[in-house]
Coordinates of C-alpha atoms and ligand atoms in Angstrom, one line a residue:
X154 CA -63.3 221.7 112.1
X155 CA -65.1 219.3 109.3
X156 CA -67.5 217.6 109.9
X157 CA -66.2 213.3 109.9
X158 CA -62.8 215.4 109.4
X159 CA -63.0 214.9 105.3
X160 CA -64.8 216.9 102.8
X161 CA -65.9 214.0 101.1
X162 CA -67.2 211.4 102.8
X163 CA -65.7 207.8 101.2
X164 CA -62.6 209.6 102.3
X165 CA -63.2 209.1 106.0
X166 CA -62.3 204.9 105.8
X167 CA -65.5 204.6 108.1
X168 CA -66.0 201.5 106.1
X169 CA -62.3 199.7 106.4
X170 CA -61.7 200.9 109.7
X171 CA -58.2 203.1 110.2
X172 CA -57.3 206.3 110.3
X173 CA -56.9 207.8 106.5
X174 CA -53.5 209.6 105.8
X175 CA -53.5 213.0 104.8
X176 CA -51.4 213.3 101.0
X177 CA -49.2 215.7 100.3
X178 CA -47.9 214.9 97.4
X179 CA -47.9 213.0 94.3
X180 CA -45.8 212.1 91.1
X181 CA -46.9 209.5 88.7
X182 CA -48.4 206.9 89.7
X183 CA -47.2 207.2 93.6
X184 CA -48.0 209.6 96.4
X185 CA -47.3 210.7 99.5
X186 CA -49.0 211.5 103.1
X187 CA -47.5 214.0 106.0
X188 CA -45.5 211.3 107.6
X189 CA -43.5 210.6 104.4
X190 CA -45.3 207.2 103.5
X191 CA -45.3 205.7 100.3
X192 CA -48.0 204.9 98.1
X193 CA -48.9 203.4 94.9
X194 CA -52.0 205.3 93.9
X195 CA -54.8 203.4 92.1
X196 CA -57.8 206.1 92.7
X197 CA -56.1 208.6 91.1
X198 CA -58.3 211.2 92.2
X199 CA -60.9 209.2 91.2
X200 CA -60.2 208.7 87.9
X201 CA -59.0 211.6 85.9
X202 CA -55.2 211.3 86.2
X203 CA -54.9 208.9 83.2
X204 CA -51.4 210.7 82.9
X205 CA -50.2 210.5 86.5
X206 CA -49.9 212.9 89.3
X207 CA -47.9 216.5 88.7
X208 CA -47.2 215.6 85.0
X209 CA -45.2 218.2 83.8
X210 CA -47.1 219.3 80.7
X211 CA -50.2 219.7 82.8
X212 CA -48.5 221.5 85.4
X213 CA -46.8 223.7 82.7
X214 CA -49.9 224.8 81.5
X215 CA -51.7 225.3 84.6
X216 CA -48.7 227.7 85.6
X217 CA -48.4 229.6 82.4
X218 CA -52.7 230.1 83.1
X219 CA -51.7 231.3 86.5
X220 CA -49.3 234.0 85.4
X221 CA -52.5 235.4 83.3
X222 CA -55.0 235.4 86.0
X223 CA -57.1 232.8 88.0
X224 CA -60.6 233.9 87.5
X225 CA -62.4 236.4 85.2
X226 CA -65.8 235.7 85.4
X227 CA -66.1 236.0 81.5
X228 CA -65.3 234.3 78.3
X229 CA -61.5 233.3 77.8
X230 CA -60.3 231.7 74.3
X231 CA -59.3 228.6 76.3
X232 CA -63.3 227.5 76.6
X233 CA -63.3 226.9 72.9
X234 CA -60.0 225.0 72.8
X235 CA -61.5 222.1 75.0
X236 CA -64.9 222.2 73.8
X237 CA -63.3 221.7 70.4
X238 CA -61.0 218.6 71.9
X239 CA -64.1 217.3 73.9
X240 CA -66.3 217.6 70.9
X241 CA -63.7 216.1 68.8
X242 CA -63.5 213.3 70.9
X243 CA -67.1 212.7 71.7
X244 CA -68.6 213.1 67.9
X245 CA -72.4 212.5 69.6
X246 CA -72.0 215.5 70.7
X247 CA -72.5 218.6 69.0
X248 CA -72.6 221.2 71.6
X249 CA -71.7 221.3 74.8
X250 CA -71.6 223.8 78.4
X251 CA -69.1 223.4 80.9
X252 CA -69.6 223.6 84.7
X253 CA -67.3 222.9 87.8
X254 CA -67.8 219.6 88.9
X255 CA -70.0 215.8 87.7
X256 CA -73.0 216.8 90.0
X257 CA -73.6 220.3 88.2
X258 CA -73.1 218.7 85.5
X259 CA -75.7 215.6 86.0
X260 CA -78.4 217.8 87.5
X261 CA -78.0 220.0 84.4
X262 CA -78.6 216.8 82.2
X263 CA -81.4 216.0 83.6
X264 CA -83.0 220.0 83.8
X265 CA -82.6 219.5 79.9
X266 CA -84.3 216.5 79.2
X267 CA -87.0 217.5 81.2
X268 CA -87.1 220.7 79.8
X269 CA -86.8 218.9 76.1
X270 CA -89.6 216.3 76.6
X271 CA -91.8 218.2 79.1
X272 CA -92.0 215.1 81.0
X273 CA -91.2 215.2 84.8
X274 CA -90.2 211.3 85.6
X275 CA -86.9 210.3 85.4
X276 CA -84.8 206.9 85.5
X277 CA -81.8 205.8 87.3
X278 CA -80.8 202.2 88.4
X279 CA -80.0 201.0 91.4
X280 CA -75.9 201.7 92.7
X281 CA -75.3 204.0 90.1
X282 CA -74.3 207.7 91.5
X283 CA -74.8 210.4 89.5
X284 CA -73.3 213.0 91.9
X285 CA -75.5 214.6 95.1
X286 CA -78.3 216.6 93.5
X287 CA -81.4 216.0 95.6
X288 CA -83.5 213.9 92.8
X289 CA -80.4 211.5 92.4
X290 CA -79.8 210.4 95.7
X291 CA -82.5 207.4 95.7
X292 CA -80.7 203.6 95.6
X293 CA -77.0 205.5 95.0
X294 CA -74.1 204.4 95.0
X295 CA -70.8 205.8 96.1
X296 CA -70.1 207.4 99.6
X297 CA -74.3 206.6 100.0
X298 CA -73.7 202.6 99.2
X299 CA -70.3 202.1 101.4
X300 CA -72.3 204.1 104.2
X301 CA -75.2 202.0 104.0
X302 CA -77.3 204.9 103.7
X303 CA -81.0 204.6 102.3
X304 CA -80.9 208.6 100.5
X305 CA -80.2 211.4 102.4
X306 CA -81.9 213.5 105.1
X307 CA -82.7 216.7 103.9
X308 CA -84.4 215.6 100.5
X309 CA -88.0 215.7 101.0
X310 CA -89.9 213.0 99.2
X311 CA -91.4 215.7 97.3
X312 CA -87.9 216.1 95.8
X313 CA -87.5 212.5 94.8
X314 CA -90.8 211.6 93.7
X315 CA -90.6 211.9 90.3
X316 CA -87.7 209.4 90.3
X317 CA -87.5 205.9 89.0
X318 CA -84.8 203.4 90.5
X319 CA -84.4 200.0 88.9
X320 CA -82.4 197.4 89.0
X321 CA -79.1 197.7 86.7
X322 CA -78.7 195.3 83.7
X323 CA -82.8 194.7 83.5
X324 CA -84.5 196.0 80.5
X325 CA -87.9 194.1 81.4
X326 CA -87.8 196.3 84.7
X327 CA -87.0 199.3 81.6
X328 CA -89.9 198.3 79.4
X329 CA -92.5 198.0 82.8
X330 CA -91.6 201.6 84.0
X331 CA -91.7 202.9 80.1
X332 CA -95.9 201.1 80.3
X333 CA -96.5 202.3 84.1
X334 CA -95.0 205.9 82.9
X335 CA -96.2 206.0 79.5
X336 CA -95.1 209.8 77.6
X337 CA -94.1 210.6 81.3
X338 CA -90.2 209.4 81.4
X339 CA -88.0 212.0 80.5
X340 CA -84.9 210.4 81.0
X341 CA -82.8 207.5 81.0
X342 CA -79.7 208.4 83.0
X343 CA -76.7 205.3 83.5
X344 CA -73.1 205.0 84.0
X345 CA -72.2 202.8 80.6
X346 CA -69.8 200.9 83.4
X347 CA -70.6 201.7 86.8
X348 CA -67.8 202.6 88.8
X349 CA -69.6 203.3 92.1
X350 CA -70.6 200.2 93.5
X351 CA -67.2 199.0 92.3
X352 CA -67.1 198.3 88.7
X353 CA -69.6 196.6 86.9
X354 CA -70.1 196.5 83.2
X355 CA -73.2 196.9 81.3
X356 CA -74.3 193.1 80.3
X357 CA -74.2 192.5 76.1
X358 CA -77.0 194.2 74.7
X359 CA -77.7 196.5 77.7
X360 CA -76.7 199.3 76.8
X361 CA -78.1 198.6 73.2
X362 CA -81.7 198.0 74.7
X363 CA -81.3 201.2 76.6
X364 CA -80.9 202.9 73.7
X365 CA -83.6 201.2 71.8
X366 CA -86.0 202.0 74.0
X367 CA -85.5 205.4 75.1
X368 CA -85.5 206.4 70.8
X369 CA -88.9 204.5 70.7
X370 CA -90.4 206.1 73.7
X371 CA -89.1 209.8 72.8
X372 CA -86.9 209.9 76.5
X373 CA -83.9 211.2 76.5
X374 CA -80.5 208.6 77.2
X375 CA -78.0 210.4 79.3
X376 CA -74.8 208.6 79.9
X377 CA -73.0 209.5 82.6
X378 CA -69.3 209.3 81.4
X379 CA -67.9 210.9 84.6
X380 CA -65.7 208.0 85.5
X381 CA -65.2 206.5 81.9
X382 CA -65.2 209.5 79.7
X383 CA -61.6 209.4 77.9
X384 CA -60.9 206.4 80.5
X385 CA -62.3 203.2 79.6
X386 CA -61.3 204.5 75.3
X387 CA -60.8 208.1 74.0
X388 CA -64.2 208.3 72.8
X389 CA -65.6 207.0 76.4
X390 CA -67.8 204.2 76.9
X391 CA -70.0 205.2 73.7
X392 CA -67.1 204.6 71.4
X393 CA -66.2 201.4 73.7
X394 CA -69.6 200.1 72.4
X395 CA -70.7 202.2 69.6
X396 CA -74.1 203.7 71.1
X397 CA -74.5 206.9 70.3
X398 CA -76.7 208.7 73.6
X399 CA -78.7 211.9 73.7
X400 CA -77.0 213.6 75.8
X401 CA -73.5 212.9 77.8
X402 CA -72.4 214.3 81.3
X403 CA -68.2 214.6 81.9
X404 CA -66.7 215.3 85.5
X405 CA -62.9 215.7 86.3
X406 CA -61.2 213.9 83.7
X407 CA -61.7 216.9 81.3
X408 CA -59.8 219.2 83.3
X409 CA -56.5 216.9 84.1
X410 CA -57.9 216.6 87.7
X411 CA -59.2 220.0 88.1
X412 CA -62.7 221.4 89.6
X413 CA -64.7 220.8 85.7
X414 CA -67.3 219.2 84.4
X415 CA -69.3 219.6 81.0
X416 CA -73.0 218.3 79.4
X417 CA -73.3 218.0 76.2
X418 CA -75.3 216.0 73.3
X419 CA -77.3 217.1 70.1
X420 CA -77.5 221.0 68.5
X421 CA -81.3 220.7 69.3
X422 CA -81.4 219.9 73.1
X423 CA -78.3 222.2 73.4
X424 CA -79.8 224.9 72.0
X425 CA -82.9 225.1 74.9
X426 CA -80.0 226.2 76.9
X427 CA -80.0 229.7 78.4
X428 CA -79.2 232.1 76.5
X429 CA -80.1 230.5 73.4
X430 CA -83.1 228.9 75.2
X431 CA -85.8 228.7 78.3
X432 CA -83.2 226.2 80.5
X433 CA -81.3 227.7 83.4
X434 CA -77.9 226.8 84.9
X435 CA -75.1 229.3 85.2
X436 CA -71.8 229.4 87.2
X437 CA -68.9 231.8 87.9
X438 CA -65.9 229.4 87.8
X439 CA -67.7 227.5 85.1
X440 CA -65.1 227.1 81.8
X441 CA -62.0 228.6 84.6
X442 CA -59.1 229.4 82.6
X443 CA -57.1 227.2 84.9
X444 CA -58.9 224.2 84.5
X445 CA -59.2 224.5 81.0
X446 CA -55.6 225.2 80.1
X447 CA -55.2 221.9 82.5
X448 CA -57.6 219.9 80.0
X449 CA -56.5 220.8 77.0
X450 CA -53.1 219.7 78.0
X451 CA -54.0 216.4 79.8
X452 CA -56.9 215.6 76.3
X453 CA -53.8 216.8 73.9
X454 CA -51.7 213.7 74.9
X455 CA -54.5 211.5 75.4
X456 CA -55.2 212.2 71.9
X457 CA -51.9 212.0 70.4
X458 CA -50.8 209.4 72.2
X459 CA -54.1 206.9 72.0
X460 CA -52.3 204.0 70.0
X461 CA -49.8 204.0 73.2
X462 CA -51.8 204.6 76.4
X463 CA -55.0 202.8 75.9
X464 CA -53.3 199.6 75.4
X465 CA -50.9 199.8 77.5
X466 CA -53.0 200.8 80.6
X467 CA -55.5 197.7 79.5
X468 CA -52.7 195.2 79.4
X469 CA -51.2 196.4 82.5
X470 CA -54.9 196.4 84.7
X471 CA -54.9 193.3 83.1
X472 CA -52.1 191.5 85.0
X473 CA -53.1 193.2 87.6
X474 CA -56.4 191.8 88.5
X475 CA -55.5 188.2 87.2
X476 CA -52.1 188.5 89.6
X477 CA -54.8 189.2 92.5
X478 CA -57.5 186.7 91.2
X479 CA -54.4 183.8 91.3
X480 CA -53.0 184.7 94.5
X481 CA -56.5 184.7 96.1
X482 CA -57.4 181.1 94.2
X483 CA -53.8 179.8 95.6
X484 CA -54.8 181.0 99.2
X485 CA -58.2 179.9 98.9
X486 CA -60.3 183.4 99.8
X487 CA -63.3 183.9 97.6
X488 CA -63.3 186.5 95.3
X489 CA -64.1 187.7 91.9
X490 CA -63.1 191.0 89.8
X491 CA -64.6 193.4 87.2
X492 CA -62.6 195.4 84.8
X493 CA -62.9 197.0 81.1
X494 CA -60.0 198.7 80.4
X495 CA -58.3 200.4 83.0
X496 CA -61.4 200.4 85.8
X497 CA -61.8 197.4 87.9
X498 CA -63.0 196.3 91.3
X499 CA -62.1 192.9 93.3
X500 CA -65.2 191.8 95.1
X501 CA -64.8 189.5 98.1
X502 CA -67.3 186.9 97.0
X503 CA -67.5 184.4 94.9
X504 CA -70.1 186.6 92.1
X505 CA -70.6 187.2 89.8
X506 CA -71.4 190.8 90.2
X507 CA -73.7 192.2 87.7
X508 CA -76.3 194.5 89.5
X509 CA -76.3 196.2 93.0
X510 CA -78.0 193.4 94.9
X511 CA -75.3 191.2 93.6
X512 CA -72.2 193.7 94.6
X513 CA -73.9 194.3 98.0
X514 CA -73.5 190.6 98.8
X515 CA -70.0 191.0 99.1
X516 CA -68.4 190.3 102.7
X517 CA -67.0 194.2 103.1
X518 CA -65.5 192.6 106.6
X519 CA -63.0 190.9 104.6
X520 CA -62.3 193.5 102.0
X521 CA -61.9 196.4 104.9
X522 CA -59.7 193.5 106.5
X523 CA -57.5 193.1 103.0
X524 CA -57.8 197.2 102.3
X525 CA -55.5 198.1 105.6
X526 CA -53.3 195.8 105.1
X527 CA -52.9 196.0 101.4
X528 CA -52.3 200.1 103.0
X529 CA -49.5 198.8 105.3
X530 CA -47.7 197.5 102.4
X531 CA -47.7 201.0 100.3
X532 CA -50.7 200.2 97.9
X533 CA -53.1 203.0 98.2
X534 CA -56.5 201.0 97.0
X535 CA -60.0 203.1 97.2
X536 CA -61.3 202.7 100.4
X537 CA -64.7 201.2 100.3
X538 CA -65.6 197.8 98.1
X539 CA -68.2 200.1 96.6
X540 CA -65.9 202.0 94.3
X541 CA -64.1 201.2 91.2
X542 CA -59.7 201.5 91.2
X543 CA -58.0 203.3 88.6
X544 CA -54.3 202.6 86.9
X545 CA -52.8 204.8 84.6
X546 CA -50.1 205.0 81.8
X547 CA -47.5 206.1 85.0
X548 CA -48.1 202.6 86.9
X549 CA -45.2 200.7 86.1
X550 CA -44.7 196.4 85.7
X551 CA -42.8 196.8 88.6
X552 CA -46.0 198.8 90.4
X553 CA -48.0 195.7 89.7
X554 CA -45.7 192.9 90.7
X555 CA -45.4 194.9 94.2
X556 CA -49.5 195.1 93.9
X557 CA -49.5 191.4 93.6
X558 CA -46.7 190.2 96.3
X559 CA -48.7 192.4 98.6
X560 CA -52.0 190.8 98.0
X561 CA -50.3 187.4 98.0
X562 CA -49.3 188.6 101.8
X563 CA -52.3 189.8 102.7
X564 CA -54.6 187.1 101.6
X565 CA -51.9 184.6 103.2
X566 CA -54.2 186.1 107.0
X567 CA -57.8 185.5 105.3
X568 CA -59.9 183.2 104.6
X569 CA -63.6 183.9 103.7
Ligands
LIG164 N1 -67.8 210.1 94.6 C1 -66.4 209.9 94.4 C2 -66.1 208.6 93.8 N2 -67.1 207.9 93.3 C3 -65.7 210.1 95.7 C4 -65.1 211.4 95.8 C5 -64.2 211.6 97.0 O1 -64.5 211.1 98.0 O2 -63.2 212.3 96.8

């Protein structure tokens, strides 16, 4: 009835090999498929549930939302009472719109800093995904990367031709397109810490350069905080590293899980948008009471509880990925990690991994190889090497010592 039998395709394990369960439950850091297995989560729906699965002041207020209607179609109170935590949180950003999912809110992004500059070019690097508009899928990452596919059939090249894909963590390759494309760059758009072709953090002064040049060449820096966005610190990745971008894009993680997703950045590219201004984008279930009311709750104890989760959640991912890094040293299987804060990714080579063409070297034989059997023993890891894990303040010491004993075991069978 769907097509590869999953409505998102990383989903399908095509990559590992397997059939996927089918989850039917969750509750803190563990979940649950149809034939009553048990899981320790670290996707997390992909991020977002910091907090765990079915926490009870997010459900709370998703109920209580309910009882007053799903769906209006208009303005509800609720839109201001996240915009005002997401602002709060984010203070580069002075206005923002919200939409229903990462990729509305990407392609939006970019609509505005091409309606802002009046330039049509715009850049992306190589492994980043920026959600499945048809200008963004060139060199992505994601579902496209673990599938090995080049872009996607159906874009014409028409549709992609006014987009720039360089290599991550290269501002010479930054400064050449900025000459090639003089006053014709738009944009800048990056994932401050990529998360899908595994993790992979922006080298020192990256991000810094990024931001240099884009203010000297009048082109707009996006950052794509989908994945890190209240994750990898309250304040994202630009508080992480204190760069203040043009614009900023948010997915999931401001609606506790929920179908959301917001741009935002200064009063004066804000302000081009409809109605105020000439830039389109619209949507029925954009600012949905149900995910807002969700948001609000999940952002409320983020906030007041920032001195106890972000630690916490850093320390913990910490002995995680060491407690995998030792047990594969001991057995001799070659592998390296990424992680900042609670993000990370173990990639079956030796690395390091800084850039796609260093993450695609990895042997994804082995990784499928240590993914179903890391399955078998109740961890539920992401299923492709291609895509960053998430723990949250839920997962427990005794979460990671299983995590650990079960990668001892598994890497006991390989060698690569
Ligand atoms: N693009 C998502 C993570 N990078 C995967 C979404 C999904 O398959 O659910």
């Amino acid at each position: 009835m769907i097509p590869g039998g999953v409505n998102s395709p990383v989903r399908a394990f095509r990559s590992v090999g397997g059939d996927p369960p089918f989850i039917v439950r969750g509750k803190g850091s563990h979940i649950w498929d149809a034939d009553e297995n048990e899981y320790i989560d670290y996707i997390g729906s992909w991020g977002p549930l910091i907090l765990g699965h079915a926490e009870p002041n997010v459900l709370d207020a998703i109920v209580g939302a309910a009882c007053n209607g799903t769906s209006f179609g208009a303005s509800t109170p609720s839109e201001a009472d996240l915009a005002e935590m997401v602002l709060g949180a984010f203070p580069n950003m002075q206005k923002l719109r919200f939409v229903s999912s990462g990729t509305e809110a990407t392609m939006s992004a970019i609509r505005l800093a091409r309606a802002y500059t009046k330039r049509k070019y715009i850049v992306k690097f190589e492994g980043c995904y920026h959600g499945h508009a048809d200008a963004l899928l060139v060199k992505a990452g994601s579902g496209v990367a673990t599938l090995g596919i080049p872009g996607s059939a159906g874009v014409p090249e028409e549709f992609t031709m006014f987009t720039l894909a360089l290599p991550f963590n290269n501002l010479p390759s930054v400064e050449y397109a900025f000459q090639k494309f003089k006053h014709q760059i738009a944009c800048v758009i990056v994932e401050p810490v990529v998360g899908n072709m595994g993790c992979v953090p922006a080298a020192d002064d990256y991000l810094v350069g990024l931001r240099l040049i884009t203010q000297r060449e009048h082109s707009v820096l996006i950052f794509d905080e989908v994945m890190t966005g209240f994750r990898v610190a309250f304040g994202g990745a630009q508080e992480l590293y204190n760069i203040k971008p043009d614009l900023t894009t948010m997915g999931k993680i401001i609606g506790g899980g929920l179908p959301v997703g917001a741009y935002g950045g200064t009063k004066e590219i804000m302000d081009l948008v409809a109605p105020l201004g000439p830039m389109y984008q619209a949507g029925t279930l954009s600012g949905n009471p149900l995910a807002m009311a969700a948001g609000c709750a999940m952002l409320k104890q983020l906030r007041d509880r920032k001195e106890e989760i972000y630690p916490k959640i850093d320390k913990l991912s910490g002995e995680l990925v060491n407690g995998v890094m030792t047990a594969a040293r001991d057995a001799g299987v070659s592998l390296c990690a990424n992680r900042v804060g609670s993000m990370f990714t173990w990639f079956f080579q030796k690395g390091p991994v800084t850039d796609w063409d260093s993450a695609s070297k990895s042997n994804t034989e082995s990784f499928g190889k240590f993914f179903r059997t890391m399955l078998d023993a109740g961890v539920y890891l992401p299923p492709s090497q291609y895509e960053a894990a998430f723990l949250g303040a839920t997962h427990s010491e005794e979460d990671v010592q299983r995590t650990i004993a079960a990668a001892k075991q598994a890497f006991a069978g390989m060698k690569n």
